[in-house]
Amino acid sequence: MNATAIFRVENLRKSFGPNRVLDGVSIDLQPGTVTVLMGANGAGKSTLVKTVCGVYQPDSGSLTLDGAPFAPASTAEAIRAGVVTVHQNINDGVIADLDVATNLMLDRLTGWGKPVLFNPFRIRREAREVADKMGLTVDLRAEVADLPLADRQMVAIARAMAHKPKVLILDEPTSSLSSAEAERLFDLVERLKAGGVAILYISHRMSDIRRLADRIVSLRDGRIVGTFDGPVLDYEGAVNAMLGEIISHDRIEVRDGGDIVFSARNLTLKAGRKPFSFDLKDGEIVAITGLVGVGKTDLAETLFGARRVVSGDMTLSGRPYRPRSAADAIATGVFLVAKDRSASSIVPDFNIYENISLPFLKNLSLVGVSARSRERERARAQIDALGIVCRTERDEMFTLSGGNQQKVTVARWLAEPARLLILDEPFQGVDIAARRDIARKLRASADGRATLVFLTELDEAFEIADRILVMSEHTLCGEHINRNLDMERLLAEISGQTMTVN
Amino acid sequence: MNTDATNTAQSAPKATKTAKAGSSTPTRDFAIRYGFLLLVFAIVVYFSIMADGFASPQSAVFILQSVSITGILALGVTATLVAGGFDLSIGSVATTAMMASSYVMVVMNGDALSATLVCLAIGILIGLINGFLIVYMRVPDLLATLGMMFLLLGLQRIPTEGRSIATGMTLPDGSVASGTFSPSFLALGRYRFDFVIPNLVPASVVVLVVLAIVIWFFLEYTRFGRMMYAVGSNERAASLAGAPVKGYKILAYVISAIFASIGGILLAARLGRGDIASGNNLLLDAVAAALTGFAVLGAAKPNAFGTAIGALFVGILLQGLTMMNAPYYTQDFVKGVVLVFALVFTFALSGRNRR
């Protein structure tokens, strides 16, 4: 392939148990180039990064750095060889309670043969050199904990650059930065690029990608499914490749829905973003799709009262709807199956029936005294309806598989009639059989409420939704009926093409 | 990408529950569930054989009385443990209540009712302050209640300039206190109800039993208790299920402080004076009882029944050893061994099935 490649990944394979995460990945990185790696959740991006930087050992395949074989046994070894990674979680890259200077020099303080005594003056002097070279303007005496996220990210990168790397891997570096903060990061990346560093940049954000990419590589199911090069990059093609060929699925019978249950007018999720409006009808299932970080969860939490509306109006069943808390939303019949069930839904100390009755204990108790027999009855009905695989309704949650745990969290909110049921990434970490069960149950029970599902994976949206709305940059930018879809337009909207035209 | 439901890091210790299904063997399950109760039973049998008079109503009542105040405090701290917190201030809340009730009666010539009400009000106030510091000021629970403990230890000495309060004491201004402990107040500590044998059961034991039943019922059988467990186990899930998480946390600290002030009232009634040197061991004993309770019935989480058994177990052990002439200075050692043993039982044995 390219003869000037400084870093070459060839045919990398890595499995965890029966789960093959990397299935023969090959990438070349050239000096002075930003290669963007795109991939949906679970495509294998993190595993690839961790294998390349020495956290995991590959099952097979080879890495070549500067023409020589490269097989780091640890991150420290990778760093010494010149392959430096800045991980997604900013706080993994810095020590919050130490000052900036010490953070920059951290790697000089550990290891055998380093001086035992700590000379703060020398540390600061050397840190100053590193900072100047990187154009880092933060106060070196400031504690990292007091810095905004962007500055912490800069410190983490500057610390990485103190090793004079040949290859720099940035794993979703802008995921927690504002656009102004991100701009500073881009300047830095461009300076490094001009200095001849080969950069592998992992991101979902189309704005980042458009700003920085020289090449785009799409990863899907552990394989490279597309490399996009040349003077004009095919962003749409890259997104398409990353999301995969749209597999044919059980066609659903698309319904138009009845009366309008919920409507939002001129809603703004984030200051300065374009306001948007939408309606949800009785009996229909609407999917909102879009890349990670475009504001889907923000919208879900706003509708559920867990987040303040920046501006705009909402109406539910014709009446103004302005929930101040989750309890408010639940009382008016708006339920949320939250994203990330282990963090937001499951009470680990509770068994199945206790988890199912959690939000509606009030309805299940008599003057405050809980009626366990009624709770168990309700749980048994839900176990049958959703096909939850368990011995009894008293089983502990951790004995269930991921798909069955998810069924329990969905059952929790299906047990009472809703006006608006919101599900945020309900199929995350759920096997295909459980996903079909949940989708079928949602469609079968859809009458009498509006249902809104937030999904990143398009396949899932096609499988469940009557209507698909597209979200990008914290606003809605497209609407499709799930019937003879205009795929090209849909993908263009997801990748934000239409936004730049406007 | 399946992540197990893992316990979030919390200041209150928690072990993963035992698998009641799947890989664990029946024997093992039985041992984890009933092992601790069997141990309690075995020790009772052992002392009954080895120590004359151990198996008697008087001895049983003595044990209950010896653990009544500690037990009440332990039941209160159980509520904070359930809500995922911790209350280190209970010991000093109890001694503050003791000093306050004595002050109301001896110095201010108050009656038993006003002394009791003042103590309960102090308890509620301290609980609210603790809850406020933890929930709204975001001070970590251990630190907030540690600070409150320190503050109260000092505060309770200020009105009397560091002196203990007793009938006829000399006040800071040189005059002699005119008030006395009212007889009905002292009865809280000294009156004995007839039960099978005349004059058998002290009032403090009755209070303990009543409070134990109340908190047990609250935690196990009301929706509020259930939500309190949910808050302690996964705060975010409880909040997204519509629970007023902050309210539950504050409620837990109020319960804890009220129970502690009731303990303090009983202490004052038993001693008949406001003794600044008493109550040193209350905090450690109560916390030990609540933590020992994790091991009862394989709960691996705070629970009122376990706390009561934990308190009782320590009382039985100390009474038995005393009757067998073990010296007093070995008591703390014995309590420590019991606690370490119970914690290992909870976390290492019943936690082994976690994935």
PDB file of C-alpha atoms in Angstrom, chain A residues 42 301 304 306 326-327 330 338 341-350 354 357-359 361-362 365 368-370 372 375 391 396 398 400 402 405 413 429-430, chain B residues 1-7 14-22 217 220-224 226-227 229-230 233-234 236-242 301 353-355:
ATOM      1  CA  GLY A  42     -19.457  -2.085  19.535  1.00  0.00           C
ATOM      2  CA  GLU A 301     -34.206  13.662  29.596  1.00  0.00           C
ATOM      3  CA  PHE A 304     -38.925  13.298  31.137  1.00  0.00           C
ATOM      4  CA  ALA A 306     -34.831  15.306  34.277  1.00  0.00           C
ATOM      5  CA  ALA A 326     -39.111  12.807  36.891  1.00  0.00           C
ATOM      6  CA  ALA A 327     -41.873  12.399  39.461  1.00  0.00           C
ATOM      7  CA  ILE A 330     -44.467  10.009  35.708  1.00  0.00           C
ATOM      8  CA  ALA A 338     -33.368   5.268  30.473  1.00  0.00           C
ATOM      9  CA  ARG A 341     -29.621   0.073  32.403  1.00  0.00           C
ATOM     10  CA  SER A 342     -26.996  -0.784  35.017  1.00  0.00           C
ATOM     11  CA  ALA A 343     -26.350   2.867  35.815  1.00  0.00           C
ATOM     12  CA  SER A 344     -29.842   4.271  35.444  1.00  0.00           C
ATOM     13  CA  SER A 345     -32.448   1.566  35.779  1.00  0.00           C
ATOM     14  CA  ILE A 346     -31.528  -1.526  37.699  1.00  0.00           C
ATOM     15  CA  VAL A 347     -31.475  -1.599  41.477  1.00  0.00           C
ATOM     16  CA  PRO A 348     -28.915  -4.344  42.030  1.00  0.00           C
ATOM     17  CA  ASP A 349     -30.068  -5.205  45.544  1.00  0.00           C
ATOM     18  CA  PHE A 350     -33.628  -5.810  44.358  1.00  0.00           C
ATOM     19  CA  GLU A 354     -39.065  -5.383  43.241  1.00  0.00           C
ATOM     20  CA  SER A 357     -42.738  -2.314  40.783  1.00  0.00           C
ATOM     21  CA  LEU A 358     -40.209   0.409  41.670  1.00  0.00           C
ATOM     22  CA  PRO A 359     -41.917   3.479  40.134  1.00  0.00           C
ATOM     23  CA  LEU A 361     -45.138   1.190  44.498  1.00  0.00           C
ATOM     24  CA  LYS A 362     -47.691   3.780  45.498  1.00  0.00           C
ATOM     25  CA  SER A 365     -49.550  -0.439  48.309  1.00  0.00           C
ATOM     26  CA  GLY A 368     -48.108   2.983  52.427  1.00  0.00           C
ATOM     27  CA  VAL A 369     -47.822  -0.708  53.237  1.00  0.00           C
ATOM     28  CA  SER A 370     -46.511  -2.577  50.243  1.00  0.00           C
ATOM     29  CA  ARG A 372     -45.996  -8.007  47.850  1.00  0.00           C
ATOM     30  CA  GLU A 375     -46.312  -6.884  43.091  1.00  0.00           C
ATOM     31  CA  ARG A 391     -36.943 -19.271  37.418  1.00  0.00           C
ATOM     32  CA  GLU A 396     -31.928 -11.670  41.622  1.00  0.00           C
ATOM     33  CA  PHE A 398     -27.546 -10.423  38.304  1.00  0.00           C
ATOM     34  CA  LEU A 400     -30.288 -12.668  34.315  1.00  0.00           C
ATOM     35  CA  GLY A 402     -28.343  -8.630  29.528  1.00  0.00           C
ATOM     36  CA  GLN A 405     -32.369  -7.476  32.405  1.00  0.00           C
ATOM     37  CA  TRP A 413     -42.743   0.956  32.449  1.00  0.00           C
ATOM     38  CA  GLY A 429     -26.226  -4.691  25.074  1.00  0.00           C
ATOM     39  CA  VAL A 430     -29.275  -6.731  24.152  1.00  0.00           C
TER      40      VAL A 430
ATOM     41  CA  MET B   1     -20.957  -5.295  25.872  1.00  0.00           C
ATOM     42  CA  ASN B   2     -23.205  -6.507  28.635  1.00  0.00           C
ATOM     43  CA  THR B   3     -22.322  -4.838  31.828  1.00  0.00           C
ATOM     44  CA  ASP B   4     -23.470  -6.480  34.976  1.00  0.00           C
ATOM     45  CA  ALA B   5     -25.437  -4.527  37.425  1.00  0.00           C
ATOM     46  CA  THR B   6     -22.574  -3.586  39.654  1.00  0.00           C
ATOM     47  CA  ASN B   7     -22.892  -1.883  42.959  1.00  0.00           C
ATOM     48  CA  LYS B  14     -22.199  -3.452  50.602  1.00  0.00           C
ATOM     49  CA  ALA B  15     -21.663  -6.924  49.362  1.00  0.00           C
ATOM     50  CA  THR B  16     -23.192  -8.501  46.352  1.00  0.00           C
ATOM     51  CA  LYS B  17     -26.052 -10.716  47.312  1.00  0.00           C
ATOM     52  CA  THR B  18     -25.780 -14.417  47.266  1.00  0.00           C
ATOM     53  CA  ALA B  19     -27.041 -16.240  44.263  1.00  0.00           C
ATOM     54  CA  LYS B  20     -30.175 -18.012  45.276  1.00  0.00           C
ATOM     55  CA  ALA B  21     -30.227 -19.735  41.930  1.00  0.00           C
ATOM     56  CA  GLY B  22     -27.673 -21.478  39.804  1.00  0.00           C
ATOM     57  CA  PHE B 217     -41.878  -2.724  59.657  1.00  0.00           C
ATOM     58  CA  GLU B 220     -39.520  -4.082  55.071  1.00  0.00           C
ATOM     59  CA  TYR B 221     -43.208  -3.450  54.623  1.00  0.00           C
ATOM     60  CA  THR B 222     -43.792   0.152  53.606  1.00  0.00           C
ATOM     61  CA  ARG B 223     -43.160   1.638  50.193  1.00  0.00           C
ATOM     62  CA  PHE B 224     -41.087   4.353  51.837  1.00  0.00           C
ATOM     63  CA  ARG B 226     -38.461   0.070  49.944  1.00  0.00           C
ATOM     64  CA  MET B 227     -37.629   3.321  48.180  1.00  0.00           C
ATOM     65  CA  TYR B 229     -33.328   0.721  49.918  1.00  0.00           C
ATOM     66  CA  ALA B 230     -33.597   1.684  46.238  1.00  0.00           C
ATOM     67  CA  SER B 233     -28.651   0.650  46.007  1.00  0.00           C
ATOM     68  CA  ASN B 234     -28.917   2.794  42.860  1.00  0.00           C
ATOM     69  CA  ARG B 236     -29.996   7.353  39.806  1.00  0.00           C
ATOM     70  CA  ALA B 237     -32.446   4.532  39.128  1.00  0.00           C
ATOM     71  CA  ALA B 238     -34.510   5.569  42.148  1.00  0.00           C
ATOM     72  CA  SER B 239     -34.526   9.167  40.995  1.00  0.00           C
ATOM     73  CA  LEU B 240     -35.547   8.235  37.426  1.00  0.00           C
ATOM     74  CA  ALA B 241     -38.339   6.131  38.936  1.00  0.00           C
ATOM     75  CA  GLY B 242     -39.661   9.360  40.413  1.00  0.00           C
ATOM     76  CA  LYS B 301     -27.112  -5.499  53.331  1.00  0.00           C
ATOM     77  CA  ASN B 353     -20.872 -15.985  44.044  1.00  0.00           C
ATOM     78  CA  ARG B 354     -20.678 -12.588  42.499  1.00  0.00           C
ATOM     79  CA  ARG B 355     -19.789 -12.642  38.838  1.00  0.00           C
TER      80      ARG B 355
END
